[in-house]
XYZ file of C-alpha atoms in Angstrom:
529
model
C 35.159 14.607 31.002
C 34.359 14.865 34.778
C 31.678 12.934 36.841
C 28.331 14.968 36.639
C 29.407 17.192 34.393
C 26.348 19.252 33.065
C 25.499 19.417 29.169
C 23.081 21.751 27.470
C 22.478 18.802 24.902
C 24.058 15.332 24.821
C 23.744 13.733 21.343
C 23.639 9.767 21.361
C 25.311 8.577 18.119
C 27.859 9.911 15.924
C 26.476 8.974 12.618
C 25.084 11.340 9.976
C 22.123 12.377 11.921
C 24.175 13.052 15.106
C 27.199 14.687 13.218
C 24.646 17.014 11.266
C 22.790 18.069 14.626
C 25.935 18.826 16.334
C 26.984 21.230 13.601
C 23.573 22.704 13.529
C 23.384 23.393 17.180
C 26.992 24.850 17.202
C 26.235 27.407 14.292
C 22.755 28.357 15.576
C 23.460 28.618 19.173
C 27.216 29.204 19.764
C 28.391 28.637 23.371
C 26.159 25.498 23.994
C 27.825 22.703 25.990
C 27.140 19.796 23.543
C 28.665 16.247 23.849
C 28.405 13.620 21.406
C 28.646 9.889 22.403
C 29.486 7.317 19.661
C 29.767 3.753 20.933
C 31.510 2.278 17.958
C 35.365 2.818 17.853
C 35.510 1.573 14.348
C 33.826 3.455 11.740
C 32.163 0.882 9.452
C 30.294 1.463 6.024
C 26.908 2.820 6.301
C 23.909 3.366 4.112
C 22.380 6.574 3.168
C 24.581 7.764 0.514
C 21.798 9.576 -1.755
C 20.695 13.187 -0.698
C 17.589 14.308 -2.475
C 16.555 18.182 -2.531
C 15.031 18.845 1.120
C 18.390 17.313 2.791
C 20.582 18.780 0.269
C 19.129 22.279 0.814
C 19.386 21.599 4.481
C 23.177 20.831 4.226
C 23.769 23.726 1.930
C 21.760 26.667 3.412
C 21.379 25.476 7.047
C 24.747 23.969 7.646
C 26.888 25.820 4.921
C 28.276 22.756 3.415
C 27.858 23.660 -0.198
C 31.687 23.744 -1.054
C 32.471 20.933 1.026
C 29.927 18.650 -0.831
C 31.162 19.625 -4.364
C 34.839 19.088 -3.352
C 34.415 15.839 -1.348
C 31.285 14.182 -2.831
C 29.462 13.885 -6.235
C 26.563 16.386 -7.411
C 23.685 13.944 -8.264
C 22.373 13.822 -11.811
C 18.767 13.174 -10.439
C 17.165 9.844 -10.043
C 17.121 7.584 -13.145
C 14.921 4.585 -13.696
C 15.482 1.502 -15.930
C 12.689 -1.206 -17.058
C 13.402 -4.672 -18.141
C 11.770 -7.960 -19.711
C 9.892 -10.028 -17.272
C 12.573 -12.690 -17.753
C 15.458 -9.958 -16.915
C 16.984 -10.822 -20.166
C 16.788 -7.142 -21.687
C 20.238 -5.768 -22.698
C 21.353 -2.489 -21.130
C 20.734 -0.119 -24.206
C 17.271 -1.942 -24.845
C 15.843 -0.989 -21.342
C 13.168 1.551 -21.293
C 14.417 4.787 -19.062
C 12.882 7.381 -17.092
C 15.760 10.132 -16.593
C 17.053 13.611 -17.527
C 19.611 15.270 -19.817
C 21.280 17.451 -17.180
C 21.919 18.087 -13.498
C 18.808 19.088 -11.658
C 17.735 22.591 -11.324
C 17.901 22.360 -7.519
C 21.222 20.421 -6.334
C 21.546 17.062 -4.801
C 24.285 14.840 -3.839
C 25.794 11.240 -3.662
C 27.746 11.065 -0.494
C 30.414 8.763 0.798
C 28.920 8.027 4.069
C 32.118 7.053 5.848
C 33.952 10.258 4.521
C 30.787 12.635 5.561
C 30.422 11.054 9.139
C 34.076 11.317 9.961
C 34.231 14.685 8.759
C 31.217 15.788 10.461
C 32.612 14.657 13.918
C 35.722 16.662 13.180
C 34.012 19.800 12.276
C 32.067 19.223 15.563
C 35.071 18.958 17.414
C 36.502 22.015 15.938
C 33.351 23.798 16.756
C 33.617 22.956 20.471
C 31.539 19.853 20.633
C 32.881 17.144 23.121
C 33.047 14.215 20.754
C 33.271 10.959 22.602
C 34.225 7.839 20.379
C 33.973 4.503 21.998
C 31.646 5.778 24.565
C 28.557 3.487 24.960
C 25.451 4.909 26.552
C 24.213 2.162 28.813
C 21.327 3.887 30.509
C 19.345 6.887 30.361
C 17.401 8.343 33.228
C 14.821 11.116 31.917
C 14.396 14.198 34.227
C 11.173 16.202 34.978
C 9.753 18.935 33.648
C 7.876 21.773 35.312
C 8.954 23.916 38.549
C 12.420 22.572 39.683
C 12.601 20.489 36.739
C 15.541 17.989 36.743
C 18.179 17.323 34.270
C 18.384 14.046 32.468
C 21.138 11.448 33.660
C 23.108 9.424 31.146
C 25.418 6.490 32.114
C 28.388 6.071 29.678
C 30.835 3.148 29.436
C 34.218 4.023 28.151
C 37.339 2.085 28.543
C 35.937 -0.400 31.204
C 34.708 2.564 33.248
C 31.015 3.923 33.742
C 30.672 7.645 33.956
C 27.435 9.705 34.671
C 26.679 13.056 32.882
C 23.735 15.404 33.136
C 22.197 16.933 30.091
C 18.948 19.282 29.850
C 18.377 17.947 26.344
C 18.686 14.523 24.608
C 18.955 13.613 21.140
C 18.914 10.266 20.338
C 20.726 9.739 17.003
C 21.755 6.142 17.850
C 20.191 4.762 14.566
C 18.711 1.165 14.642
C 20.013 0.784 18.240
C 16.928 3.271 19.102
C 18.126 3.840 22.735
C 15.234 6.224 23.704
C 12.484 4.303 21.431
C 13.426 1.086 23.327
C 13.678 2.907 26.693
C 10.392 4.736 26.566
C 8.269 2.012 24.925
C 8.059 4.092 21.820
C 8.631 1.751 19.150
C 6.057 1.224 16.549
C 6.275 -1.710 14.133
C 5.342 -1.498 10.469
C 3.277 -4.512 9.708
C 1.676 -3.798 6.386
C 5.073 -3.005 4.529
C 7.209 -6.039 4.888
C 10.315 -5.169 2.664
C 13.926 -6.360 3.118
C 17.029 -5.173 1.832
C 20.697 -6.487 0.737
C 23.675 -4.349 -0.351
C 27.253 -4.055 -0.713
C 30.130 -1.944 -2.152
C 31.896 -3.020 -5.482
C 35.039 -2.100 -7.328
C 35.310 -2.242 -10.940
C 31.791 -1.680 -11.909
C 31.741 -0.384 -15.407
C 30.299 3.031 -16.544
C 26.828 2.339 -17.803
C 27.348 4.914 -20.711
C 30.601 3.028 -21.862
C 28.883 -0.353 -21.772
C 26.024 0.982 -23.948
C 28.233 2.762 -26.403
C 30.802 -0.425 -26.575
C 27.802 -2.472 -27.684
C 27.362 -0.082 -30.768
C 24.325 1.739 -29.486
C 25.102 5.357 -30.545
C 22.086 7.291 -29.586
C 22.077 5.942 -25.824
C 24.463 8.885 -25.068
C 22.664 11.200 -27.442
C 19.166 10.819 -25.994
C 20.587 12.524 -22.674
C 22.669 14.987 -24.397
C 25.936 13.217 -23.116
C 25.325 14.217 -19.447
C 27.032 11.524 -17.196
C 24.257 8.930 -15.895
C 26.710 7.401 -13.645
C 26.277 10.246 -11.414
C 22.528 9.496 -11.065
C 20.938 7.181 -8.536
C 20.157 4.660 -10.938
C 17.451 2.083 -10.216
C 16.729 -0.929 -12.100
C 12.971 -1.869 -11.440
C 11.061 -4.982 -11.161
C 7.774 -6.436 -10.142
C 8.170 -6.572 -6.349
C 11.822 -5.277 -6.162
C 14.243 -2.768 -7.282
C 18.147 -2.500 -7.485
C 19.966 0.855 -6.850
C 23.460 1.785 -8.021
C 25.205 4.786 -6.406
C 28.761 6.007 -7.141
C 31.099 6.809 -4.378
C 34.464 8.419 -4.457
C 37.598 6.298 -5.321
C 35.970 4.058 -8.049
C 33.679 2.354 -5.567
C 29.731 1.715 -6.430
C 27.235 1.232 -3.865
C 24.640 -1.683 -5.116
C 21.545 -2.833 -3.273
C 18.328 -4.564 -3.685
C 15.282 -3.551 -1.855
C 11.855 -5.844 -2.060
C 9.403 -8.001 -0.567
C 10.864 -10.424 1.642
C 10.970 -13.460 -0.668
C 12.676 -11.386 -3.446
C 15.586 -10.659 -1.315
C 15.768 -13.763 0.994
C 18.181 -15.434 -0.830
C 21.012 -12.871 -0.673
C 22.532 -14.098 2.356
C 26.239 -13.054 1.716
C 28.577 -11.020 -0.846
C 28.504 -14.317 -3.027
C 24.836 -14.919 -3.337
C 24.244 -11.453 -3.606
C 26.387 -11.127 -6.752
C 24.935 -14.290 -8.017
C 21.559 -12.882 -7.954
C 22.674 -9.460 -9.607
C 24.115 -11.453 -12.493
C 20.861 -13.153 -13.240
C 20.020 -9.662 -14.705
C 21.262 -9.551 -18.244
C 21.799 -5.661 -17.939
C 23.293 -5.646 -14.630
C 25.628 -8.613 -15.588
C 27.125 -6.349 -18.496
C 28.047 -3.677 -15.782
C 29.747 -6.373 -13.408
C 31.809 -8.381 -15.477
C 34.854 -7.139 -13.670
C 33.407 -6.052 -10.236
C 34.697 -7.302 -7.040
C 32.508 -7.032 -3.781
C 34.164 -5.209 -1.021
C 31.602 -5.814 1.869
C 27.954 -6.859 2.100
C 25.155 -6.259 4.619
C 21.493 -6.870 4.890
C 18.190 -5.557 6.754
C 14.916 -7.491 7.360
C 12.045 -5.615 8.263
C 13.246 -2.114 6.992
C 10.399 -0.101 7.896
C 9.178 1.237 11.217
C 8.282 4.292 13.166
C 7.976 5.689 16.685
C 5.050 6.967 18.676
C 6.834 9.995 19.087
C 9.698 12.018 17.676
C 9.801 15.070 19.905
C 8.666 15.635 23.316
C 8.455 19.083 25.491
C 10.101 16.849 28.174
C 13.465 17.769 26.585
C 14.252 14.968 23.962
C 14.160 13.967 20.359
C 14.617 11.128 18.219
C 16.093 11.964 14.926
C 17.218 9.732 11.895
C 16.815 5.955 12.062
C 16.341 6.354 16.059
C 12.783 7.590 15.233
C 11.641 5.911 12.282
C 12.321 4.671 8.735
C 10.274 4.419 5.869
C 11.582 3.149 2.668
C 14.741 3.860 0.591
C 13.043 4.365 -2.616
C 13.368 8.045 -3.186
C 15.795 8.414 -0.388
C 13.658 10.128 2.279
C 15.605 9.176 5.258
C 17.731 12.348 5.044
C 14.942 14.660 4.265
C 13.521 13.227 7.790
C 16.941 14.204 9.561
C 16.499 17.818 8.010
C 12.914 18.322 9.474
C 13.742 16.711 12.713
C 17.017 18.667 13.298
C 15.439 21.767 12.458
C 12.634 21.290 14.929
C 14.842 20.055 17.621
C 17.361 22.918 17.224
C 14.246 25.300 17.569
C 12.824 23.684 20.796
C 16.380 23.824 22.272
C 16.685 27.479 21.446
C 13.022 28.295 22.734
C 13.847 26.670 26.083
C 17.429 27.729 26.692
C 17.249 31.359 25.190
C 13.619 32.355 26.411
C 12.921 29.976 29.029
C 9.133 29.752 27.681
C 8.037 26.263 28.867
C 4.534 27.108 27.315
C 5.942 27.987 23.906
C 8.165 24.640 24.058
C 5.123 22.551 24.878
C 3.006 24.002 22.029
C 5.729 23.782 19.552
C 6.693 20.340 20.411
C 3.315 19.078 19.942
C 3.007 20.751 16.625
C 6.451 19.630 15.346
C 5.914 16.140 16.571
C 2.436 15.606 15.066
C 3.768 16.946 11.650
C 6.516 14.405 11.833
C 4.219 11.513 12.419
C 1.916 12.876 9.776
C 4.666 12.968 7.180
C 5.846 9.462 7.787
C 2.258 8.489 7.324
C 2.280 10.237 4.114
C 5.578 8.953 2.898
C 4.672 5.274 3.702
C 1.400 5.831 1.584
C 3.939 5.823 -1.483
C 5.134 2.524 -0.732
C 2.373 0.335 0.955
C 1.143 -2.542 -1.360
C 2.692 -0.724 -4.425
C 5.804 -2.759 -4.793
C 4.175 -4.988 -7.243
C 3.532 -2.030 -9.723
C 7.344 -1.119 -9.750
C 8.392 -3.249 -12.771
C 6.160 -1.617 -15.302
C 7.388 1.460 -17.354
C 3.828 2.468 -17.914
C 2.732 2.469 -14.200
C 5.884 3.406 -12.568
C 5.973 6.688 -15.077
C 2.652 7.564 -13.879
C 3.670 7.223 -10.101
C 6.871 9.093 -10.670
C 5.004 11.913 -12.257
C 2.827 12.033 -9.249
C 5.350 11.526 -6.539
C 8.041 13.805 -8.085
C 5.813 16.756 -8.773
C 3.927 16.563 -5.567
C 7.286 16.403 -3.495
C 8.542 19.641 -5.040
C 5.097 21.352 -5.107
C 4.045 20.460 -1.424
C 7.358 19.584 0.419
C 10.341 20.880 -1.105
C 8.971 24.504 -1.786
C 7.568 24.864 1.552
C 10.781 23.765 2.993
C 12.954 25.989 0.978
C 11.098 28.976 2.423
C 11.063 27.799 6.095
C 7.448 27.503 6.335
C 7.867 24.296 8.341
C 8.971 26.346 11.266
C 5.853 28.464 11.142
C 3.247 27.392 13.635
C 0.276 28.516 11.439
C 1.665 26.663 8.456
C 1.970 23.578 10.635
C -1.425 23.804 12.217
C -2.864 23.833 8.541
C -0.934 21.046 7.602
C -1.799 18.871 10.559
C -5.395 19.728 9.867
C -5.439 18.791 6.368
C -3.877 15.374 7.082
C -6.916 13.340 6.581
C -7.770 14.626 3.245
C -4.018 14.295 2.211
C -4.299 10.433 3.181
C -7.401 10.140 1.169
C -5.753 11.502 -1.904
C -2.796 9.364 -1.582
C -4.872 6.339 -0.923
C -7.058 7.168 -3.914
C -4.067 7.317 -6.231
C -2.243 4.201 -4.752
C -5.581 2.291 -5.666
C -5.374 3.821 -9.178
C -2.013 2.384 -9.537
C -3.064 -1.298 -8.162
C -5.917 -0.994 -10.780
C -3.526 -0.349 -13.729
C -1.441 -3.239 -12.248
C -4.367 -5.632 -12.240
C -5.695 -4.526 -15.751
C -2.279 -4.326 -17.524
C -1.126 -7.722 -16.090
C -4.494 -9.457 -16.717
C -4.253 -7.828 -20.452
C -0.485 -9.127 -20.910
C 0.496 -5.481 -20.982
C 2.520 -5.135 -17.678
C 5.838 -5.005 -19.555
C 4.608 -3.966 -22.921
C 6.408 -0.730 -22.761
C 9.669 -1.823 -20.848
C 11.959 -2.011 -24.017
C 13.008 0.924 -26.324
C 11.242 4.059 -24.635
C 12.811 6.965 -23.091
C 10.862 9.802 -21.305
C 12.272 13.071 -19.536
C 11.360 12.383 -15.803
C 10.869 16.313 -15.467
C 7.722 16.456 -17.748
C 5.468 16.904 -14.708
C 7.770 19.677 -13.395
C 6.845 22.588 -15.447
C 6.733 24.786 -12.414
C 10.237 23.800 -11.506
C 11.777 27.233 -11.264
C 9.090 28.461 -9.068
C 10.184 25.953 -6.566
C 11.213 27.708 -3.327
C 9.787 31.235 -4.339
C 6.746 32.797 -2.696
C 3.581 31.501 -4.134
C -0.171 32.151 -2.875
C -2.252 29.347 -1.351
C -4.386 29.526 -4.511
C -1.337 28.999 -6.788
C -0.263 26.116 -4.770
C -3.602 24.460 -4.996
C -4.060 25.207 -8.556
C -0.757 23.474 -9.239
C -1.779 20.423 -7.044
C -4.919 20.141 -9.011
C -3.096 20.331 -12.297
C -0.514 17.495 -11.094
C -3.469 15.147 -10.085
C -5.586 15.844 -13.081
C -2.454 14.872 -15.517
C -1.838 11.904 -13.847
C -5.507 10.554 -13.590
C -5.950 11.535 -17.312
C -2.778 9.823 -18.360
C -3.858 6.685 -16.514
C -7.021 6.587 -18.511
C -5.222 6.833 -21.652
C -3.211 3.807 -20.403
C -6.120 1.925 -19.788
C -7.838 2.851 -23.085
C -10.594 4.489 -21.647
C -10.602 7.350 -24.176
C -14.374 7.938 -23.429
C -13.722 9.175 -19.978
C -11.231 11.996 -21.200
C -14.278 14.153 -22.226
C -15.572 14.109 -18.709
C -15.323 17.563 -17.000
C -12.232 18.286 -14.831
C -12.427 17.011 -11.400
C -12.174 19.398 -8.501
C -9.622 19.360 -5.752
C -12.150 18.408 -3.349
C -13.071 15.321 -5.267
C -9.534 13.962 -4.975
C -9.412 14.713 -1.298
C -12.584 13.093 -0.502
C -11.495 9.489 -1.173
C -13.911 8.992 -4.096
C -12.632 6.601 -6.702
C -10.366 7.844 -9.598
C -11.576 5.607 -12.292
């Protein structure tokens, strides 16, 4: 690539976010001059193996990767949660479980990140993107917007030489390197959700169903109609932390722990991490023959950005912009939204040259992403102490999964997030959404206090099974056209169901005779108990 070559779009980073964006641009706007710069010549193991429904829909529908995902990765058998005794001594088959007995109605996937990232770059090259591996971005000089607007200039070091290229648009997909956020002073630290993570890949992890069956528990498979639990994203839930297990191709399993800092602090290397895992009886039964392949850790997982997208022709996608929390795997959902928005801005700028449209859309999209980040964070802040209780997490799961499908997945499947009117309404409603989320968060904290004080926090953690789809009676309507009245009616049913079940859990049967609340009361910030 020669000096001062001019690009339509420069993508900084060749991980999942950058690779997906390159494919999206090439499919939507063929003929664009695109280059992707990836600093690392050695592709290492990266997190982000769990795709949930929005991201999966994006890869299948928008990017045409359905056959590829089924042939090269695993279909996800939903999310599955197990709950233990307080002393972590419960046997695997004893643990209470929230799960399902079939693959999800709307597909999701477990992905091998190393394979996916490499394949996406190959696809990008085949589609005409100039993929530059071992090309480190050492400087970015942003251009100007307006009459006589100037391109951005990017300095790239490769093989000991520094070259300069110009680009009309820059997409920062550099992950936690966060090139543009650092360059522009956009970093926004998360001060009220101090979580850390440690993880590794393992060979020789036993199949969860086989272990329970070998222990003589005949109905362990039967209660899920012999569906393969191993294909689920499996969570072992404890007060203040949780542990994931995700299957990868080739007999490899990704295992990690996420929690409040002190819970994870002792996991400093592969050996101490394995020692920590083995203090959990159920996990120890799965890891008897396991061998660690690698190890990694992050402190201060969560952070955000003051801006995701700008009419000044740049965008931050994936972890270059923000990261909330690994629980529920929202990271790839953000990539789907960010890439959709960024591609639309590039299209409007290059096809129509309508500067006013780009400015208006960039503001709408950016505000929506910042609001979505705030809403996602409300699912986690100060709630990690509640996670180890089957009773509390069951209620929280009902609220979170039903609201996710009703309010986020369904509109995404219908491309409503690309409709300006929809976005304006969503942005206007954000204060009410936050009040409802905070009201339920306080409800779960109240449950934590009262169940703990009464010695009931772990009361239901052994011997129980419930279908995690109980709150999803409307599942087959997700993605279909619904009126605003129907959507709000479903929202109220979700809220009322969770609140009433919380009252039952607390033994407040007298309150169940009260008249149902209005949706406005949930959005007002009024106490729920």
